[in-house]
Coordinates of C-alpha atoms and ligand atoms in Angstrom, one line a residue:
X1 CA 2.7 -18.3 13.7
X2 CA -0.9 -18.4 12.3
X3 CA -1.6 -20.0 8.9
X4 CA -4.5 -20.0 6.6
X5 CA -6.2 -23.1 5.3
X6 CA -8.2 -23.0 2.2
X7 CA -10.1 -25.8 0.5
X8 CA -10.3 -24.6 -3.0
X9 CA -12.9 -24.9 -5.8
X10 CA -15.8 -22.7 -4.5
X11 CA -17.0 -19.9 -6.6
X12 CA -17.3 -16.5 -4.9
X13 CA -20.8 -14.9 -4.6
X14 CA -21.9 -12.0 -2.5
X15 CA -20.7 -8.6 -1.2
X16 CA -17.2 -7.7 -0.1
X17 CA -16.9 -4.3 1.6
X18 CA -13.7 -2.5 0.6
X19 CA -11.6 -1.0 3.4
X20 CA -9.8 2.3 3.5
X21 CA -6.5 2.2 1.7
X22 CA -3.5 1.1 3.8
X23 CA -1.1 3.1 1.5
X24 CA -3.1 6.2 2.1
X25 CA -3.7 5.8 5.8
X26 CA 0.0 5.5 6.6
X27 CA 1.1 8.8 5.1
X28 CA -2.0 10.5 6.4
X29 CA -1.2 9.4 9.9
X30 CA 2.3 10.7 9.5
X31 CA 1.0 14.1 8.4
X32 CA -0.3 14.5 12.0
X33 CA 3.3 15.3 13.0
X34 CA 3.0 18.6 11.0
X35 CA 0.6 20.3 13.5
X36 CA 0.1 20.6 17.2
X37 CA -3.7 20.3 16.6
X38 CA -5.7 17.1 16.2
X39 CA -5.9 15.3 12.9
X40 CA -8.9 13.0 12.7
X41 CA -9.0 10.3 10.1
X42 CA -12.0 8.1 9.4
X43 CA -12.3 4.9 7.3
X44 CA -8.9 3.8 8.6
X45 CA -8.4 0.0 8.1
X46 CA -7.7 -2.2 11.1
X47 CA -4.3 -3.5 10.1
X48 CA -1.1 -4.5 11.6
X49 CA 0.8 -1.7 9.7
X50 CA -1.6 0.9 11.1
X51 CA -1.1 -0.4 14.7
X52 CA 2.6 -0.5 14.2
X53 CA 2.7 3.1 12.9
X54 CA 0.6 4.3 15.8
X55 CA 3.2 2.8 18.0
X56 CA 6.0 4.6 16.2
X57 CA 4.1 7.9 16.3
X58 CA 3.4 7.5 20.0
X59 CA 7.2 7.3 20.5
X60 CA 7.5 10.8 19.0
X61 CA 4.8 12.0 21.4
X62 CA 1.7 11.7 19.3
X63 CA -1.4 11.2 21.3
X64 CA -3.4 8.4 19.5
X65 CA -7.1 7.8 20.2
X66 CA -9.6 5.4 18.5
X67 CA -13.0 7.0 18.5
X68 CA -16.4 5.5 18.7
X69 CA -15.1 2.0 19.3
X70 CA -17.5 -0.1 21.4
X71 CA -17.0 -3.4 23.1
X72 CA -17.9 -6.3 20.9
X73 CA -18.4 -4.0 17.9
X74 CA -18.5 -6.1 14.8
X75 CA -16.4 -3.9 12.7
X76 CA -16.4 -4.2 9.0
X77 CA -16.6 -0.4 8.9
X78 CA -13.2 1.4 9.2
X79 CA -12.1 3.0 12.5
X80 CA -11.9 6.7 13.2
X81 CA -8.6 7.7 14.8
X82 CA -7.4 11.0 16.2
X83 CA -3.8 12.0 16.3
X84 CA -2.5 14.9 18.2
X85 CA 1.2 15.8 18.1
X86 CA 0.9 18.7 20.6
X87 CA 4.5 18.3 21.4
X88 CA 7.1 16.2 19.6
X89 CA 9.1 14.7 22.5
X90 CA 11.6 12.7 20.5
X91 CA 12.9 13.4 17.0
X92 CA 14.5 9.9 16.8
X93 CA 12.8 7.1 15.0
X94 CA 14.7 4.0 16.2
X95 CA 15.8 1.0 14.2
X96 CA 13.7 -1.4 16.3
X97 CA 10.5 0.4 15.1
X98 CA 11.5 1.6 11.6
X99 CA 12.9 -1.7 10.5
X100 CA 9.5 -3.3 10.8
X101 CA 7.8 -1.0 8.2
X102 CA 9.5 1.0 5.5
X103 CA 6.8 3.7 5.4
X104 CA 7.7 4.8 8.9
X105 CA 10.9 6.3 7.4
X106 CA 8.6 9.0 5.9
X107 CA 8.3 10.6 9.4
X108 CA 11.6 12.2 8.4
X109 CA 9.8 14.8 6.2
X110 CA 7.3 16.3 8.7
X111 CA 9.7 16.0 11.6
X112 CA 12.5 18.1 10.0
X113 CA 9.9 20.5 8.7
X114 CA 8.5 21.2 12.1
X115 CA 11.4 20.5 14.5
X116 CA 14.2 21.4 12.1
X117 CA 15.9 18.1 13.0
X118 CA 15.3 14.4 12.8
X119 CA 17.2 11.2 13.3
X120 CA 15.6 8.3 11.5
X121 CA 16.8 4.7 11.1
X122 CA 17.3 3.4 7.6
X123 CA 14.2 1.4 6.8
X124 CA 13.3 -2.3 6.5
X125 CA 9.9 -3.5 5.2
X126 CA 9.0 -6.1 2.6
X127 CA 11.9 -8.0 1.1
X128 CA 11.2 -7.0 -2.4
X129 CA 14.6 -5.8 -3.6
X130 CA 16.8 -3.0 -2.5
X131 CA 14.7 0.0 -1.7
X132 CA 17.1 2.9 -1.2
X133 CA 16.4 6.3 0.2
X134 CA 18.6 8.4 -2.1
X135 CA 15.6 10.4 -3.4
X136 CA 14.6 11.4 0.1
X137 CA 18.1 12.5 0.9
X138 CA 18.5 14.5 -2.3
X139 CA 15.0 16.0 -1.9
X140 CA 15.6 17.2 1.7
X141 CA 19.0 18.4 0.7
X142 CA 17.5 20.5 -2.0
X143 CA 15.2 22.0 0.7
X144 CA 18.3 23.1 2.5
X145 CA 18.7 20.3 5.0
X146 CA 22.1 19.0 6.0
X147 CA 22.2 15.3 6.1
X148 CA 24.6 12.7 7.5
X149 CA 24.4 9.0 7.8
X150 CA 25.6 7.9 11.2
X151 CA 25.5 4.3 12.5
X152 CA 22.5 3.3 10.3
X153 CA 20.6 6.5 11.0
X154 CA 19.9 9.4 8.6
X155 CA 20.5 12.5 10.6
X156 CA 18.9 15.6 9.2
X157 CA 19.3 19.2 10.4
X158 CA 17.8 22.4 9.0
X159 CA 18.7 25.0 11.7
X160 CA 16.9 27.9 10.1
X161 CA 14.0 25.7 8.8
X162 CA 13.5 24.3 5.3
X163 CA 13.5 26.5 2.2
X164 CA 11.3 25.9 -0.8
X165 CA 13.1 24.6 -3.9
X166 CA 12.8 22.6 -7.1
X167 CA 13.0 18.9 -6.5
X168 CA 13.2 16.6 -9.5
X169 CA 13.0 12.8 -8.9
X170 CA 15.0 10.7 -11.4
X171 CA 12.3 8.0 -11.1
X172 CA 8.7 8.1 -9.8
X173 CA 8.7 7.3 -6.1
X174 CA 5.5 7.3 -4.0
X175 CA 7.2 7.6 -0.6
X176 CA 9.6 10.3 -1.7
X177 CA 6.7 12.3 -3.2
X178 CA 4.7 12.0 0.1
X179 CA 7.7 12.9 2.2
X180 CA 8.9 16.0 0.2
X181 CA 5.3 17.2 -0.2
X182 CA 4.8 17.0 3.6
X183 CA 8.2 18.7 4.3
X184 CA 7.5 21.5 1.8
X185 CA 4.2 22.5 3.5
X186 CA 6.1 24.2 6.3
X187 CA 9.1 25.4 4.2
X188 CA 9.8 29.0 3.5
X189 CA 8.7 29.7 -0.1
X190 CA 7.7 27.6 -3.0
X191 CA 8.6 24.0 -3.7
X192 CA 8.1 22.4 -7.1
X193 CA 8.2 18.6 -7.2
X194 CA 8.9 17.4 -10.7
X195 CA 8.3 13.8 -11.8
X196 CA 6.1 13.4 -8.8
X197 CA 4.1 10.2 -8.2
X198 CA 0.5 10.5 -9.5
X199 CA -0.9 7.7 -7.3
X200 CA -4.3 8.3 -5.8
X201 CA -2.8 8.0 -2.3
X202 CA -0.6 11.1 -3.1
X203 CA -3.8 12.9 -4.1
X204 CA -5.5 11.8 -0.9
X205 CA -2.6 13.1 1.2
X206 CA -2.6 16.4 -0.7
X207 CA -6.3 16.8 0.0
X208 CA -5.8 16.2 3.7
X209 CA -2.8 18.6 3.9
X210 CA -4.9 21.2 2.2
X211 CA -7.7 20.7 4.8
X212 CA -4.9 21.3 7.4
X213 CA -4.1 24.7 5.8
X214 CA -1.4 23.7 3.3
X215 CA -1.2 25.4 -0.1
X216 CA -0.7 22.7 -2.7
X217 CA -1.6 22.4 -6.3
X218 CA -1.0 19.9 -9.1
X219 CA -1.4 16.6 -7.1
X220 CA -2.4 13.8 -9.5
X221 CA -0.1 15.3 -12.2
X222 CA 3.7 15.0 -12.5
X223 CA 4.3 18.5 -11.1
X224 CA 3.2 19.4 -7.6
X225 CA 3.6 23.0 -6.3
X226 CA 3.6 23.7 -2.7
X227 CA 3.7 27.2 -1.2
X228 CA 5.0 26.9 2.4
X229 CA 2.9 28.3 5.3
X230 CA 3.9 29.1 8.8
X231 CA 1.8 26.5 10.5
X232 CA -0.8 23.9 9.8
X233 CA -3.9 23.2 11.9
X234 CA -6.2 20.2 12.7
X235 CA -8.6 18.7 10.2
X236 CA -10.9 15.7 9.5
X237 CA -10.2 13.5 6.5
X238 CA -11.8 10.2 5.3
X239 CA -9.3 7.7 3.8
X240 CA -10.0 6.7 0.2
X241 CA -10.9 3.1 -0.6
X242 CA -8.1 0.6 -1.1
X243 CA -7.5 0.1 -4.8
X244 CA -5.1 -2.8 -4.2
X245 CA -7.7 -4.7 -2.0
X246 CA -10.3 -4.0 -4.7
X247 CA -8.1 -5.4 -7.5
X248 CA -7.1 -8.4 -5.4
X249 CA -10.7 -9.5 -4.8
X250 CA -11.6 -8.7 -8.4
X251 CA -8.8 -11.1 -9.5
X252 CA -10.0 -13.7 -7.0
X253 CA -13.5 -13.7 -8.6
X254 CA -12.0 -13.7 -12.1
X255 CA -10.1 -16.8 -11.1
X256 CA -12.7 -18.8 -9.1
X257 CA -15.7 -17.6 -11.1
X258 CA -18.8 -16.1 -9.4
X259 CA -20.4 -12.8 -8.9
X260 CA -19.3 -10.3 -6.3
X261 CA -20.0 -6.7 -5.5
X262 CA -16.9 -4.9 -4.2
X263 CA -18.8 -2.4 -2.0
X264 CA -17.5 1.1 -1.8
X265 CA -14.8 0.4 -4.4
X266 CA -13.9 3.2 -6.9
X267 CA -13.2 2.2 -10.5
X268 CA -11.3 5.4 -11.3
X269 CA -8.6 4.3 -8.9
X270 CA -7.7 1.2 -10.9
X271 CA -8.8 1.7 -14.5
X272 CA -5.8 -0.1 -16.0
X273 CA -6.1 -3.2 -13.8
X274 CA -9.9 -3.4 -14.4
X275 CA -9.4 -3.0 -18.2
X276 CA -6.8 -5.8 -18.0
X277 CA -9.2 -8.0 -16.1
X278 CA -11.9 -7.4 -18.7
X279 CA -9.5 -8.7 -21.4
X280 CA -9.1 -11.9 -19.4
X281 CA -12.8 -12.5 -19.7
X282 CA -14.2 -11.1 -16.5
X283 CA -17.2 -8.8 -16.7
X284 CA -16.8 -5.7 -14.7
X285 CA -19.4 -3.0 -14.1
X286 CA -19.3 0.1 -12.0
X287 CA -22.4 1.0 -10.0
X288 CA -23.3 3.6 -7.4
X289 CA -22.6 1.0 -4.7
X290 CA -19.2 -0.1 -6.0
X291 CA -17.7 -2.5 -8.6
X292 CA -19.4 -5.7 -9.7
X293 CA -17.2 -8.5 -10.9
X294 CA -18.6 -11.5 -12.7
X295 CA -17.2 -14.5 -14.5
X296 CA -19.2 -17.5 -15.6
X297 CA -17.9 -20.8 -16.9
X298 CA -15.9 -19.2 -19.7
X299 CA -12.2 -19.7 -19.7
X300 CA -9.6 -17.2 -18.6
X301 CA -7.9 -15.4 -21.5
X302 CA -4.1 -14.9 -21.3
X303 CA -3.1 -11.2 -21.2
X304 CA 0.4 -9.6 -21.0
X305 CA 1.0 -6.9 -18.4
X306 CA 3.9 -4.6 -17.5
X307 CA 3.9 -2.9 -14.1
X308 CA 4.2 0.9 -14.2
X309 CA 3.6 3.9 -11.9
X310 CA 0.0 5.1 -11.8
X311 CA -2.0 5.2 -14.0
X312 CA -0.3 2.0 -15.3
X313 CA -0.8 -1.5 -14.0
X314 CA 0.2 -1.4 -10.3
X315 CA 3.2 -3.5 -9.1
X316 CA 1.1 -4.2 -6.0
X317 CA -1.3 -6.3 -8.1
X318 CA 1.4 -8.1 -10.1
X319 CA 1.5 -11.2 -7.9
X320 CA -2.3 -11.5 -7.8
X321 CA -2.5 -11.2 -11.6
X322 CA 0.1 -13.8 -12.0
X323 CA -2.0 -16.2 -9.9
X324 CA -4.9 -15.6 -12.2
X325 CA -2.7 -16.2 -15.3
X326 CA -1.6 -19.6 -14.0
X327 CA -5.0 -20.9 -15.1
X328 CA -5.4 -19.0 -18.3
X329 CA -5.9 -20.8 -21.6
X330 CA -2.5 -20.0 -23.0
X331 CA 0.7 -18.1 -22.2
X332 CA 1.1 -14.6 -20.8
X333 CA 4.1 -12.4 -20.1
X334 CA 4.3 -10.4 -16.9
X335 CA 7.0 -7.8 -16.7
X336 CA 7.9 -6.1 -13.4
X337 CA 9.5 -2.6 -13.8
X338 CA 9.2 -1.1 -10.4
X339 CA 10.9 -3.5 -8.0
X340 CA 13.7 -6.0 -8.8
X341 CA 13.2 -9.3 -7.0
X342 CA 9.4 -9.1 -6.9
X343 CA 8.9 -12.6 -8.2
X344 CA 9.2 -14.5 -4.9
X345 CA 5.7 -15.8 -5.3
X346 CA 6.7 -17.7 -8.5
X347 CA 8.3 -20.7 -6.6
X348 CA 5.3 -21.0 -4.3
X349 CA 2.8 -20.8 -7.2
X350 CA 4.9 -23.6 -8.8
X351 CA 4.2 -25.8 -5.7
X352 CA 0.5 -25.6 -6.7
X353 CA 1.3 -26.8 -10.2
X354 CA 1.8 -23.4 -12.0
X355 CA 4.1 -23.3 -14.9
X356 CA 6.2 -20.1 -14.8
X357 CA 9.5 -19.3 -16.2
X358 CA 11.4 -16.2 -15.1
X359 CA 13.9 -14.4 -17.2
X360 CA 15.2 -11.2 -15.7
X361 CA 12.3 -8.9 -15.1
X362 CA 9.8 -10.9 -17.1
X363 CA 7.9 -14.0 -16.1
X364 CA 6.2 -16.2 -18.8
X365 CA 3.2 -18.0 -17.4
X366 CA 1.9 -21.0 -19.3
X367 CA -1.6 -21.5 -18.1
X368 CA -2.6 -25.0 -16.8
X369 CA -6.2 -26.3 -16.5
X370 CA -5.9 -27.3 -12.8
X371 CA -3.9 -26.2 -9.8
X372 CA -3.6 -28.6 -6.9
X373 CA -3.5 -27.5 -3.2
X374 CA -0.2 -27.7 -1.3
X375 CA 1.5 -26.1 1.7
X376 CA 3.0 -22.8 0.6
X377 CA 4.8 -20.0 2.4
X378 CA 4.1 -16.3 2.2
X379 CA 7.1 -14.1 1.5
X380 CA 5.7 -10.6 1.3
X381 CA 2.4 -8.9 1.5
X382 CA 1.2 -9.0 -2.1
X383 CA 2.9 -12.4 -2.7
X384 CA 0.9 -13.9 0.3
X385 CA -2.4 -12.8 -1.1
X386 CA -1.6 -14.2 -4.5
X387 CA -1.2 -17.6 -2.9
X388 CA -4.6 -17.2 -1.2
X389 CA -6.2 -16.4 -4.6
X390 CA -4.5 -19.4 -6.2
X391 CA -5.5 -21.6 -3.2
X392 CA -9.2 -20.5 -3.7
X393 CA -9.1 -21.8 -7.2
X394 CA -6.9 -24.9 -6.6
X395 CA -8.3 -28.4 -6.1
X396 CA -7.9 -29.6 -2.6
X397 CA -6.3 -28.0 0.4
X398 CA -3.8 -25.2 0.4
X399 CA -2.1 -24.0 3.6
X400 CA -0.5 -20.6 3.5
X401 CA 1.9 -20.2 6.4
X402 CA 3.5 -17.0 7.8
X403 CA 0.3 -15.0 7.3
X404 CA 1.9 -12.2 9.3
X405 CA 2.3 -10.4 6.0
X406 CA -1.4 -10.6 5.2
X407 CA -2.4 -9.0 8.4
X408 CA -0.1 -6.1 7.6
X409 CA -2.3 -5.2 4.6
X410 CA -5.6 -7.0 4.3
X411 CA -8.4 -6.3 6.8
X412 CA -10.4 -9.4 7.8
X413 CA -9.5 -11.3 4.7
X414 CA -10.9 -14.7 5.9
X415 CA -14.2 -13.1 7.0
X416 CA -14.6 -11.2 3.8
X417 CA -14.0 -14.3 1.7
X418 CA -16.0 -16.7 3.9
X419 CA -19.0 -14.4 3.5
X420 CA -18.8 -15.0 -0.3
X421 CA -18.7 -18.8 0.0
X422 CA -15.0 -19.5 0.2
X423 CA -13.8 -22.3 2.4
X424 CA -11.0 -20.5 4.3
X425 CA -10.0 -20.6 7.9
X426 CA -7.2 -19.2 10.1
X427 CA -5.4 -21.8 12.1
X428 CA -3.8 -20.2 15.2
X429 CA -0.4 -21.7 16.0
Ligands
UD1_1 C1 4.9 2.5 -2.2 C2 3.9 1.5 -1.7 C3 4.1 0.1 -2.2 C4 4.2 0.1 -3.7 C5 5.2 1.2 -4.2 C6 5.1 1.4 -5.7 C7 3.2 2.4 0.5 C8 3.2 2.2 1.9 N1 3.9 1.5 -0.2 O1 6.2 2.0 -1.7 O2 3.0 -0.7 -1.8 O3 4.6 -1.1 -4.2 O4 4.9 2.5 -3.6 O5 3.9 1.7 -6.2 O6 2.6 3.3 -0.1 N2 13.5 4.3 -5.1 C9 14.8 4.7 -5.2 N3 15.3 5.6 -4.3 C10 14.4 6.2 -3.4 C11 13.1 5.8 -3.3 C12 12.6 4.8 -4.2 O7 15.6 4.2 -6.0 O8 14.9 7.0 -2.6 C13 13.0 3.3 -6.1 C14 12.5 2.0 -5.5 O9 13.6 1.1 -5.2 C15 11.6 1.5 -6.5 C16 10.9 2.7 -7.1 O10 11.8 3.8 -6.7 O11 12.3 0.8 -7.5 C17 9.5 3.0 -6.6 O12 9.5 2.9 -5.2 P1 8.5 3.8 -4.3 O13 7.5 4.3 -5.2 O14 9.4 4.8 -3.5 O15 7.9 2.7 -3.3 P2 7.4 3.0 -1.8 O16 7.0 4.4 -1.7 O17 8.4 2.4 -0.9

């Protein structure tokens, strides 16, 4: 398996183009199941998760085409893909495919909405704690579906079609909001989703669904209302920029020092994280081209954070922020409230010399003046990239193995960082 070798200590200077958001691209691709016409998505990142999902969708009969790709094209720009689910040939999403990526479970919503049945394997994905599917089951049941769990599969039937209803989630869930919103677009009558996720990716999906003919209002607030329609049609939609990639590179610059323009990034997608970074001493300015991040020789100030649903500090930036805090001039407390067990990067950061103590959901990080390079192992997507950030700032050589996870979520990571002066290479096994 490939690994990444970093010789740390270089500041980052230059421009990093921000890709389309993985977490928006995935539900948008799944939305193609709702119509027999073509959904064209632009600014789609070239990522392993996107490729994996295209494979899963093909299995259901979705015709998948990458437009405008030329031989030898040096592609920092996102790809444009067309998805056509003219006919859904198989309503089963098998274990072998779904277990590789949790988000593929979300096909259950559109499939039962359009085909009135679906059989989807219980999911896998990043090993960041138990990630149940009870909200999906309760939500679809409220929309009139009958659900059974058979041999590791969720089997859903709605013989007369789904019926609009009130669905209240006990806790904010991005995936359950995406899924019930998609399902409700073709239900009979009105659906009200209460305690809906307000994440920008939910807003992006709602915009795309509306372009496909859905009647949705309230996205970006805690209550989303969907008036079901008989059918949806094709549309063109551009994926919004990746706020997690943006925050990750911003944290890298805040840690190594330097001056980088995150091209195409949108500050309004990550206000809380940017404000937190400002408190650490980084200077952040928003321009028409993107977000500029700058830190000169000043030290890193310790700042406490607690992860929360949007618009709070995102759990997907927690590991990266912890990497930054390992070199702060004092102690900080990082509390994870979204996922249990999302501190797997702690032990690996400790291998670089970080001083971190975990007590339940809170990690106390005592900043050190120097990290030293070491071999480390990536355990999940965001944890892997936190090790890359720490490696960029550490003295000497860090090797991050199992970079499989990075390829799931970060497009051309080594290229982007190399262009800004980092000493980072991929070593093919
Ligand atoms: C999405 C993101 C992931 C991010 C997470 C939280 C994608 C592809 N993934 O994951 O990167 O870290 O949002 O921002 O967009 N829960 C239940 N029952 C359910 C569903 C969820 O208890 O049926 C719980 C989860 O265990 C977790 C919390 O709800 O504690 C939030 O999870 P959720 O928002 O659903 O995460 P994902 O949509 O899987």
